[in-house]
């Protein structure tokens, strides 16, 4: 006879525990202390087993029957309900430990050897500001595309479209790492391609070849009354076309006057590989002038800050100077790279592979792969001197 809620409530205690059957293996076990437990008896692979469903009346008769029916469906499909429950519990524990933030920090730790300290700090700051406060504590396996999109929309609403796109890329890398390490099965970031707003791509402002003479004359006249070391930084940037951060953080210990080259250490390079910058006669002259002015400061920086000599010049110094010279929105510190690439290709007729390698880009051709060979270094030395001589010829 099946149980009723009334019969469950009315069940009295006895000296020993006893069972009230409901059918299908489900029964209510009444304990001597008055506690009543739902249990289910079943057989799996010929072995009798028990499954606990909770305490009555916290778990009602109807709920106990639902749990029994689910267990019987598992049995029909060849699954042991007890093992299924244990696996489910383990998954919950695993998910609680494998949150998006935990996986993201683990991924970051594994990337540190490939990245500069500054780039790693930028990535973690992006995650801390835009992702962790919203889905950082969620199990990575449970995050779906709509939830991730909601978070990225918050960044979009600030007008930070580039940051939103970059954050999506970072999240995609974290999800792929989660898949590789068995903590999630899919990458929802992949499903959001094309979902975010984008701005029309713009490049760093750079002068046209025909504007170089006017620019060099304006720099020489110095009508904006720039500090001499700032003017030298601009001239050296034009001669070496290194990235602005690489130039302002140049240290005297990296300069080899004998071999006429500047070696930028791998940790400061985007490609995580030491980069050699050949120094032409004009560049060496600038460095001599810079040492004459700053040598007494005992600073390791080639271009120290005007205010704090033991720190490098500010990352905005050159761009501010260009603005004061009248080249606002026409030229940027980074624009010297595009200017050199275009002019050297068109006027000096050097192979693109050599130019790209000197720009510290990954060159696809055979010359790019040979960048560390002495013969290729000689080609770069020759190219850099011809570039400086060309600039002198048009001033």
Short mmCIF file of C-alpha atoms in Angstrom, two decimals:
data_model
loop_
_atom_site.label_atom_id
_atom_site.label_comp_id
_atom_site.label_asym_id
_atom_site.label_seq_id
_atom_site.Cartn_x
_atom_site.Cartn_y
_atom_site.Cartn_z
CA UNK A 1 0.00 0.00 0.00
CA UNK A 2 1.42 3.38 -1.00
CA UNK A 3 2.21 6.00 1.58
CA UNK A 4 0.26 9.21 2.12
CA UNK A 5 1.41 12.41 3.74
CA UNK A 6 -0.92 11.63 6.64
CA UNK A 7 0.57 8.18 7.21
CA UNK A 8 4.09 9.64 7.08
CA UNK A 9 3.22 12.21 9.75
CA UNK A 10 1.46 9.62 11.90
CA UNK A 11 4.35 7.14 11.92
CA UNK A 12 5.34 6.59 15.59
CA UNK A 13 8.79 5.77 16.93
CA UNK A 14 9.69 2.30 18.13
CA UNK A 15 12.62 0.79 20.02
CA UNK A 16 14.17 -0.19 16.68
CA UNK A 17 14.09 1.54 13.32
CA UNK A 18 11.53 0.31 10.82
CA UNK A 19 10.53 0.95 7.20
CA UNK A 20 7.33 2.14 5.55
CA UNK A 21 7.36 1.15 1.86
CA UNK A 22 5.90 3.34 -0.90
CA UNK A 23 6.74 1.22 -3.95
CA UNK A 24 9.43 1.18 -6.60
CA UNK A 25 12.11 0.69 -3.94
CA UNK A 26 11.22 3.94 -2.07
CA UNK A 27 10.61 3.74 1.66
CA UNK A 28 10.54 5.96 4.74
CA UNK A 29 12.81 4.76 7.55
CA UNK A 30 11.60 5.81 10.99
CA UNK A 31 14.37 5.99 13.61
CA UNK A 32 14.04 5.44 17.41
CA UNK A 33 14.80 9.12 18.03
CA UNK A 34 11.88 10.22 15.82
CA UNK A 35 13.85 11.15 12.72
CA UNK A 36 12.41 9.97 9.41
CA UNK A 37 14.63 9.37 6.34
CA UNK A 38 13.73 8.77 2.73
CA UNK A 39 15.69 5.97 1.13
CA UNK A 40 15.54 3.89 -2.02
CA UNK A 41 16.61 0.28 -2.40
CA UNK A 42 17.78 -0.85 -5.85
CA UNK A 43 20.03 -3.36 -7.55
CA UNK A 44 22.89 -2.44 -9.88
CA UNK A 45 24.99 -5.09 -11.64
CA UNK A 46 23.47 -7.71 -9.35
CA UNK A 47 24.41 -5.84 -6.16
CA UNK A 48 21.84 -4.41 -3.73
CA UNK A 49 22.43 -0.75 -2.93
CA UNK A 50 20.81 2.13 -1.04
CA UNK A 51 20.24 5.76 -2.00
CA UNK A 52 19.36 8.51 0.52
CA UNK A 53 16.93 11.28 -0.47
CA UNK A 54 16.81 13.40 2.69
CA UNK A 55 14.76 13.92 5.83
CA UNK A 56 10.97 14.01 6.08
CA UNK A 57 9.13 16.45 6.22
CA UNK A 58 11.87 18.70 4.81
CA UNK A 59 11.67 16.45 1.74
CA UNK A 60 7.99 15.81 1.08
CA UNK A 61 6.49 12.55 -0.12
CA UNK A 62 5.98 14.08 -3.60
CA UNK A 63 9.64 15.23 -3.78
CA UNK A 64 10.88 11.83 -2.62
CA UNK A 65 8.88 10.14 -5.39
CA UNK A 66 10.32 12.54 -7.98
CA UNK A 67 13.84 11.67 -6.82
CA UNK A 68 13.01 7.95 -7.03
CA UNK A 69 11.70 8.34 -10.59
CA UNK A 70 14.86 10.17 -11.68
CA UNK A 71 16.98 7.43 -10.13
CA UNK A 72 14.98 4.72 -11.95
CA UNK A 73 15.47 6.53 -15.28
CA UNK A 74 19.22 6.49 -14.67
CA UNK A 75 19.06 2.77 -13.97
CA UNK A 76 17.11 2.17 -17.19
CA UNK A 77 19.93 3.96 -19.05
CA UNK A 78 22.55 1.79 -17.36
CA UNK A 79 23.79 4.40 -14.86
CA UNK A 80 24.22 3.80 -11.14
CA UNK A 81 22.32 6.64 -9.37
CA UNK A 82 24.79 6.59 -6.49
CA UNK A 83 27.80 7.00 -8.79
CA UNK A 84 25.92 9.67 -10.76
CA UNK A 85 25.30 11.61 -7.54
CA UNK A 86 28.94 11.35 -6.46
CA UNK A 87 30.11 12.55 -9.87
CA UNK A 88 27.61 15.43 -9.74
CA UNK A 89 28.92 16.44 -6.32
CA UNK A 90 32.52 16.30 -7.54
CA UNK A 91 31.58 18.49 -10.52
CA UNK A 92 30.04 21.07 -8.20
CA UNK A 93 33.18 21.13 -6.07
CA UNK A 94 35.32 21.35 -9.20
CA UNK A 95 33.22 24.20 -10.58
CA UNK A 96 33.41 26.08 -7.30
CA UNK A 97 37.20 25.86 -7.47
CA UNK A 98 37.46 26.55 -11.20
CA UNK A 99 35.97 30.01 -11.41
CA UNK A 100 36.74 32.30 -14.34
CA UNK A 101 39.06 34.37 -12.15
CA UNK A 102 41.01 31.33 -10.92
CA UNK A 103 41.52 30.05 -14.46
CA UNK A 104 42.37 33.53 -15.79
CA UNK A 105 45.06 34.06 -13.14
CA UNK A 106 46.50 30.61 -13.85
CA UNK A 107 46.59 31.42 -17.58
CA UNK A 108 48.29 34.75 -16.85
CA UNK A 109 50.94 33.06 -14.74
CA UNK A 110 51.76 30.72 -17.62
CA UNK A 111 52.14 33.64 -20.04
CA UNK A 112 54.47 35.78 -17.93
CA UNK A 113 57.67 34.37 -19.39
CA UNK A 114 56.51 35.39 -22.87
CA UNK A 115 55.36 38.90 -21.93
CA UNK A 116 56.95 42.05 -20.64
CA UNK A 117 56.03 43.02 -17.07
CA UNK A 118 54.20 46.08 -18.39
CA UNK A 119 52.08 44.07 -20.82
CA UNK A 120 51.17 41.50 -18.14
CA UNK A 121 50.12 44.31 -15.79
CA UNK A 122 47.95 45.77 -18.55
CA UNK A 123 46.17 42.44 -19.08
CA UNK A 124 45.46 41.87 -15.39
CA UNK A 125 44.24 45.47 -15.02
CA UNK A 126 41.82 44.95 -17.92
CA UNK A 127 40.41 41.82 -16.30
CA UNK A 128 40.19 43.37 -12.83
CA UNK A 129 38.31 46.40 -14.13
CA UNK A 130 36.02 44.85 -16.72
CA UNK A 131 35.51 41.12 -16.03
CA UNK A 132 36.31 39.89 -12.50
CA UNK A 133 33.73 42.06 -10.67
CA UNK A 134 30.91 40.58 -12.78
CA UNK A 135 31.71 36.97 -13.71
CA UNK A 136 35.00 36.35 -11.91
CA UNK A 137 33.41 34.13 -9.24
CA UNK A 138 31.29 32.12 -11.68
CA UNK A 139 32.40 28.61 -12.68
CA UNK A 140 34.08 28.97 -16.06
CA UNK A 141 32.18 25.93 -17.38
CA UNK A 142 28.84 27.65 -16.67
CA UNK A 143 29.49 30.95 -18.46
CA UNK A 144 27.52 31.29 -21.67
CA UNK A 145 27.85 33.81 -24.50
CA UNK A 146 24.90 36.04 -23.43
CA UNK A 147 26.35 36.48 -19.91
CA UNK A 148 29.76 37.42 -21.33
CA UNK A 149 28.15 39.82 -23.81
CA UNK A 150 26.25 41.57 -20.99
CA UNK A 151 29.55 42.27 -19.26
CA UNK A 152 31.23 43.54 -22.43
CA UNK A 153 28.26 45.81 -23.15
CA UNK A 154 29.09 47.67 -19.93
CA UNK A 155 32.50 48.51 -21.40
CA UNK A 156 30.88 49.53 -24.68
CA UNK A 157 28.55 51.94 -22.91
CA UNK A 158 31.60 53.80 -21.57
CA UNK A 159 32.57 54.43 -25.19
CA UNK A 160 35.66 52.24 -24.77
CA UNK A 161 35.10 50.19 -27.92
CA UNK A 162 38.75 49.21 -28.40
CA UNK A 163 38.97 48.04 -24.78
CA UNK A 164 35.77 46.00 -25.19
CA UNK A 165 37.23 44.25 -28.24
CA UNK A 166 40.56 43.64 -26.52
CA UNK A 167 38.78 42.30 -23.42
CA UNK A 168 36.83 39.86 -25.59
CA UNK A 169 40.12 38.59 -27.07
CA UNK A 170 41.60 38.12 -23.59
CA UNK A 171 38.52 36.22 -22.43
CA UNK A 172 38.76 33.99 -25.49
CA UNK A 173 42.33 33.09 -24.55
CA UNK A 174 41.22 32.25 -20.99
CA UNK A 175 38.36 30.04 -22.21
CA UNK A 176 40.66 28.22 -24.66
CA UNK A 177 43.09 27.60 -21.80
CA UNK A 178 40.16 26.27 -19.76
CA UNK A 179 39.31 23.85 -22.57
CA UNK A 180 42.94 22.72 -22.88
CA UNK A 181 43.14 22.00 -19.13
CA UNK A 182 39.76 20.26 -18.93
CA UNK A 183 37.95 22.91 -16.89
CA UNK A 184 35.38 23.86 -19.54
CA UNK A 185 34.23 22.42 -22.85
CA UNK A 186 33.65 25.44 -25.07
CA UNK A 187 34.65 29.04 -25.74
CA UNK A 188 31.64 31.41 -25.61
CA UNK A 189 33.86 34.31 -26.68
CA UNK A 190 34.07 32.68 -30.11
CA UNK A 191 30.29 33.01 -30.46
CA UNK A 192 30.51 36.79 -29.91
CA UNK A 193 32.60 37.57 -32.98
CA UNK A 194 30.95 40.52 -34.70
CA UNK A 195 28.64 41.22 -31.75
CA UNK A 196 30.55 44.25 -30.45
CA UNK A 197 30.60 47.74 -31.91
CA UNK A 198 33.80 48.77 -33.66
CA UNK A 199 35.33 52.03 -34.76
CA UNK A 200 36.86 52.65 -38.13
CA UNK A 201 40.51 51.60 -37.93
CA UNK A 202 42.88 54.54 -37.57
CA UNK A 203 46.66 54.51 -37.70
CA UNK A 204 49.21 56.55 -35.78
CA UNK A 205 49.49 59.99 -37.38
CA UNK A 206 52.55 60.21 -39.59
CA UNK A 207 53.96 62.76 -41.98
CA UNK A 208 54.15 62.26 -45.71
CA UNK A 209 57.61 62.00 -47.30
CA UNK A 210 57.28 65.49 -48.81
CA UNK A 211 56.71 66.98 -45.33
CA UNK A 212 60.02 65.75 -43.87
CA UNK A 213 62.16 68.78 -44.83
CA UNK A 214 59.71 71.23 -43.27
CA UNK A 215 59.53 69.13 -40.10
CA UNK A 216 63.33 68.88 -39.76
CA UNK A 217 63.68 72.64 -40.26
CA UNK A 218 61.02 73.33 -37.61
CA UNK A 219 62.85 71.02 -35.21
CA UNK A 220 66.16 72.79 -35.93
CA UNK A 221 64.69 76.28 -35.45
CA UNK A 222 63.07 75.16 -32.17
CA UNK A 223 60.60 78.02 -32.17
CA UNK A 224 58.61 76.08 -29.55
CA UNK A 225 61.64 76.31 -27.19
CA UNK A 226 61.82 72.59 -26.47
CA UNK A 227 64.41 71.22 -24.07
CA UNK A 228 67.51 70.09 -25.96
CA UNK A 229 67.20 66.54 -24.67
CA UNK A 230 63.60 66.42 -25.94
CA UNK A 231 64.77 67.54 -29.39
CA UNK A 232 67.49 64.88 -29.29
CA UNK A 233 64.90 62.26 -28.38
CA UNK A 234 62.83 63.29 -31.42
CA UNK A 235 65.86 63.20 -33.72
CA UNK A 236 67.00 59.82 -32.40
CA UNK A 237 63.48 58.46 -32.73
CA UNK A 238 63.50 59.53 -36.38
CA UNK A 239 66.92 57.94 -36.96
CA UNK A 240 66.26 54.63 -35.19
CA UNK A 241 62.45 54.34 -35.61
CA UNK A 242 62.16 52.32 -32.41
CA UNK A 243 58.91 52.25 -30.45
CA UNK A 244 58.42 55.27 -28.13
CA UNK A 245 58.64 53.14 -24.99
CA UNK A 246 61.85 51.50 -26.17
CA UNK A 247 63.48 54.88 -26.78
CA UNK A 248 62.48 56.62 -23.56
CA UNK A 249 63.61 53.61 -21.48
CA UNK A 250 66.97 53.28 -23.23
CA UNK A 251 69.84 52.76 -20.77
CA UNK A 252 73.50 53.64 -21.24
CA UNK A 253 74.53 50.06 -20.47
CA UNK A 254 72.68 48.96 -23.64
CA UNK A 255 74.72 51.25 -25.91
CA UNK A 256 77.89 49.79 -27.42
CA UNK A 257 79.80 52.66 -29.02
CA UNK A 258 82.56 50.38 -30.28
CA UNK A 259 80.24 48.17 -32.31
CA UNK A 260 77.96 51.14 -33.02
CA UNK A 261 74.78 49.47 -31.94
CA UNK A 262 72.12 49.58 -29.25
CA UNK A 263 70.82 46.25 -27.96
CA UNK A 264 67.33 46.43 -26.45
CA UNK A 265 66.84 43.52 -24.00
CA UNK A 266 64.16 40.91 -24.68
CA UNK A 267 62.04 41.83 -21.66
CA UNK A 268 61.34 45.26 -23.15
CA UNK A 269 60.51 43.97 -26.61
CA UNK A 270 57.03 43.10 -27.82
CA UNK A 271 58.30 39.91 -29.49
CA UNK A 272 60.25 38.91 -26.35
CA UNK A 273 63.51 38.79 -28.30
CA UNK A 274 66.53 41.08 -27.91
CA UNK A 275 66.60 43.66 -30.69
CA UNK A 276 69.71 45.24 -32.24
CA UNK A 277 69.51 48.84 -33.43
CA UNK A 278 72.48 49.90 -35.60
CA UNK A 279 73.70 53.42 -34.74
CA UNK A 280 74.65 55.69 -37.62
CA UNK A 281 77.14 58.56 -37.29
CA UNK A 282 74.33 61.04 -36.70
CA UNK A 283 72.83 58.90 -33.91
CA UNK A 284 76.22 58.54 -32.22
CA UNK A 285 76.63 62.33 -32.32
CA UNK A 286 73.27 62.77 -30.60
CA UNK A 287 74.27 60.28 -27.91
CA UNK A 288 77.55 62.14 -27.35
CA UNK A 289 75.63 65.39 -26.89
CA UNK A 290 73.20 63.69 -24.54
CA UNK A 291 75.99 62.23 -22.40
CA UNK A 292 77.70 65.64 -22.21
CA UNK A 293 74.51 67.16 -20.82
CA UNK A 294 73.34 64.39 -18.48
CA UNK A 295 76.60 62.65 -17.54
CA UNK A 296 76.93 64.52 -14.25
CA UNK A 297 73.48 63.31 -13.18
CA UNK A 298 74.75 59.73 -12.75
CA UNK A 299 71.49 58.41 -14.19
CA UNK A 300 71.21 55.06 -16.03
CA UNK A 301 68.73 56.55 -18.49
CA UNK A 302 69.83 57.94 -21.84
CA UNK A 303 66.82 60.28 -21.74
CA UNK A 304 66.13 61.03 -18.07
CA UNK A 305 63.17 63.01 -16.83
CA UNK A 306 63.73 66.77 -16.52
CA UNK A 307 62.13 66.67 -13.05
CA UNK A 308 63.40 63.34 -11.68
CA UNK A 309 66.68 62.33 -13.40
CA UNK A 310 66.61 58.86 -11.85
CA UNK A 311 63.46 58.13 -13.86
CA UNK A 312 63.11 57.98 -17.66
CA UNK A 313 61.33 60.77 -19.50
CA UNK A 314 57.55 60.64 -19.49
CA UNK A 315 55.83 58.60 -22.19
CA UNK A 316 54.00 61.73 -23.35
CA UNK A 317 57.05 63.99 -23.69
CA UNK A 318 57.69 63.52 -27.41
CA UNK A 319 54.01 63.78 -28.39
CA UNK A 320 53.61 67.00 -26.38
CA UNK A 321 56.72 68.41 -28.06
CA UNK A 322 55.37 67.52 -31.51
CA UNK A 323 52.15 69.31 -30.65
CA UNK A 324 54.06 72.42 -29.56
CA UNK A 325 55.98 72.33 -32.84
CA UNK A 326 52.66 72.61 -34.66
CA UNK A 327 52.29 68.98 -35.70
CA UNK A 328 49.27 68.09 -33.57
CA UNK A 329 47.26 65.32 -35.30
CA UNK A 330 49.88 65.30 -38.09
CA UNK A 331 52.68 63.39 -36.36
CA UNK A 332 53.10 61.16 -33.30
CA UNK A 333 56.09 59.53 -31.63
CA UNK A 334 54.95 56.19 -33.05
CA UNK A 335 54.48 57.75 -36.48
CA UNK A 336 58.26 57.88 -37.06
CA UNK A 337 58.11 54.12 -37.64
CA UNK A 338 55.56 54.38 -40.45
CA UNK A 339 57.46 57.33 -41.94
CA UNK A 340 60.73 55.38 -42.01
CA UNK A 341 59.13 52.24 -43.41
CA UNK A 342 57.52 54.10 -46.31
CA UNK A 343 60.44 56.36 -47.14
CA UNK A 344 63.16 53.72 -46.97
CA UNK A 345 61.13 51.47 -49.23
CA UNK A 346 60.34 54.17 -51.77
CA UNK A 347 63.52 56.27 -51.73
CA UNK A 348 66.27 53.84 -50.71
CA UNK A 349 64.78 50.71 -52.32
CA UNK A 350 65.45 48.27 -49.46
CA UNK A 351 63.69 44.90 -49.31
CA UNK A 352 60.58 44.92 -47.08
CA UNK A 353 61.95 41.99 -45.05
CA UNK A 354 64.96 44.02 -43.93
CA UNK A 355 62.83 47.04 -43.03
CA UNK A 356 60.29 44.96 -41.10
CA UNK A 357 63.02 43.15 -39.19
CA UNK A 358 64.58 46.47 -38.19
CA UNK A 359 61.15 47.61 -37.03
CA UNK A 360 61.16 44.48 -34.78
CA UNK A 361 58.23 43.01 -36.66
CA UNK A 362 57.99 39.33 -37.46
CA UNK A 363 59.19 39.22 -41.04
CA UNK A 364 57.63 36.43 -43.17
CA UNK A 365 60.41 36.12 -45.74
CA UNK A 366 63.79 34.33 -45.62
CA UNK A 367 65.68 37.51 -44.72
CA UNK A 368 63.50 37.97 -41.68
CA UNK A 369 64.43 34.51 -40.43
CA UNK A 370 68.11 35.38 -40.91
CA UNK A 371 67.94 38.46 -38.69
CA UNK A 372 70.57 37.19 -36.23
CA UNK A 373 73.16 36.45 -38.90
CA UNK A 374 76.13 38.79 -39.19
CA UNK A 375 75.52 39.42 -42.88
CA UNK A 376 71.98 40.66 -42.22
CA UNK A 377 73.20 42.91 -39.39
CA UNK A 378 75.63 44.48 -41.83
CA UNK A 379 72.77 45.16 -44.22
CA UNK A 380 70.85 46.87 -41.44
CA UNK A 381 73.88 49.00 -40.48
CA UNK A 382 74.18 50.07 -44.12
CA UNK A 383 70.46 50.82 -44.38
CA UNK A 384 70.38 52.91 -41.18
CA UNK A 385 73.35 55.01 -42.30
CA UNK A 386 71.79 55.60 -45.74
CA UNK A 387 68.53 56.59 -44.02
CA UNK A 388 70.31 59.18 -41.88
CA UNK A 389 72.25 60.51 -44.86
CA UNK A 390 69.04 60.80 -46.85
CA UNK A 391 67.46 62.88 -44.06
CA UNK A 392 70.52 65.16 -44.06
CA UNK A 393 70.32 65.54 -47.83
CA UNK A 394 66.74 66.87 -47.81
CA UNK A 395 67.04 69.23 -44.84
#
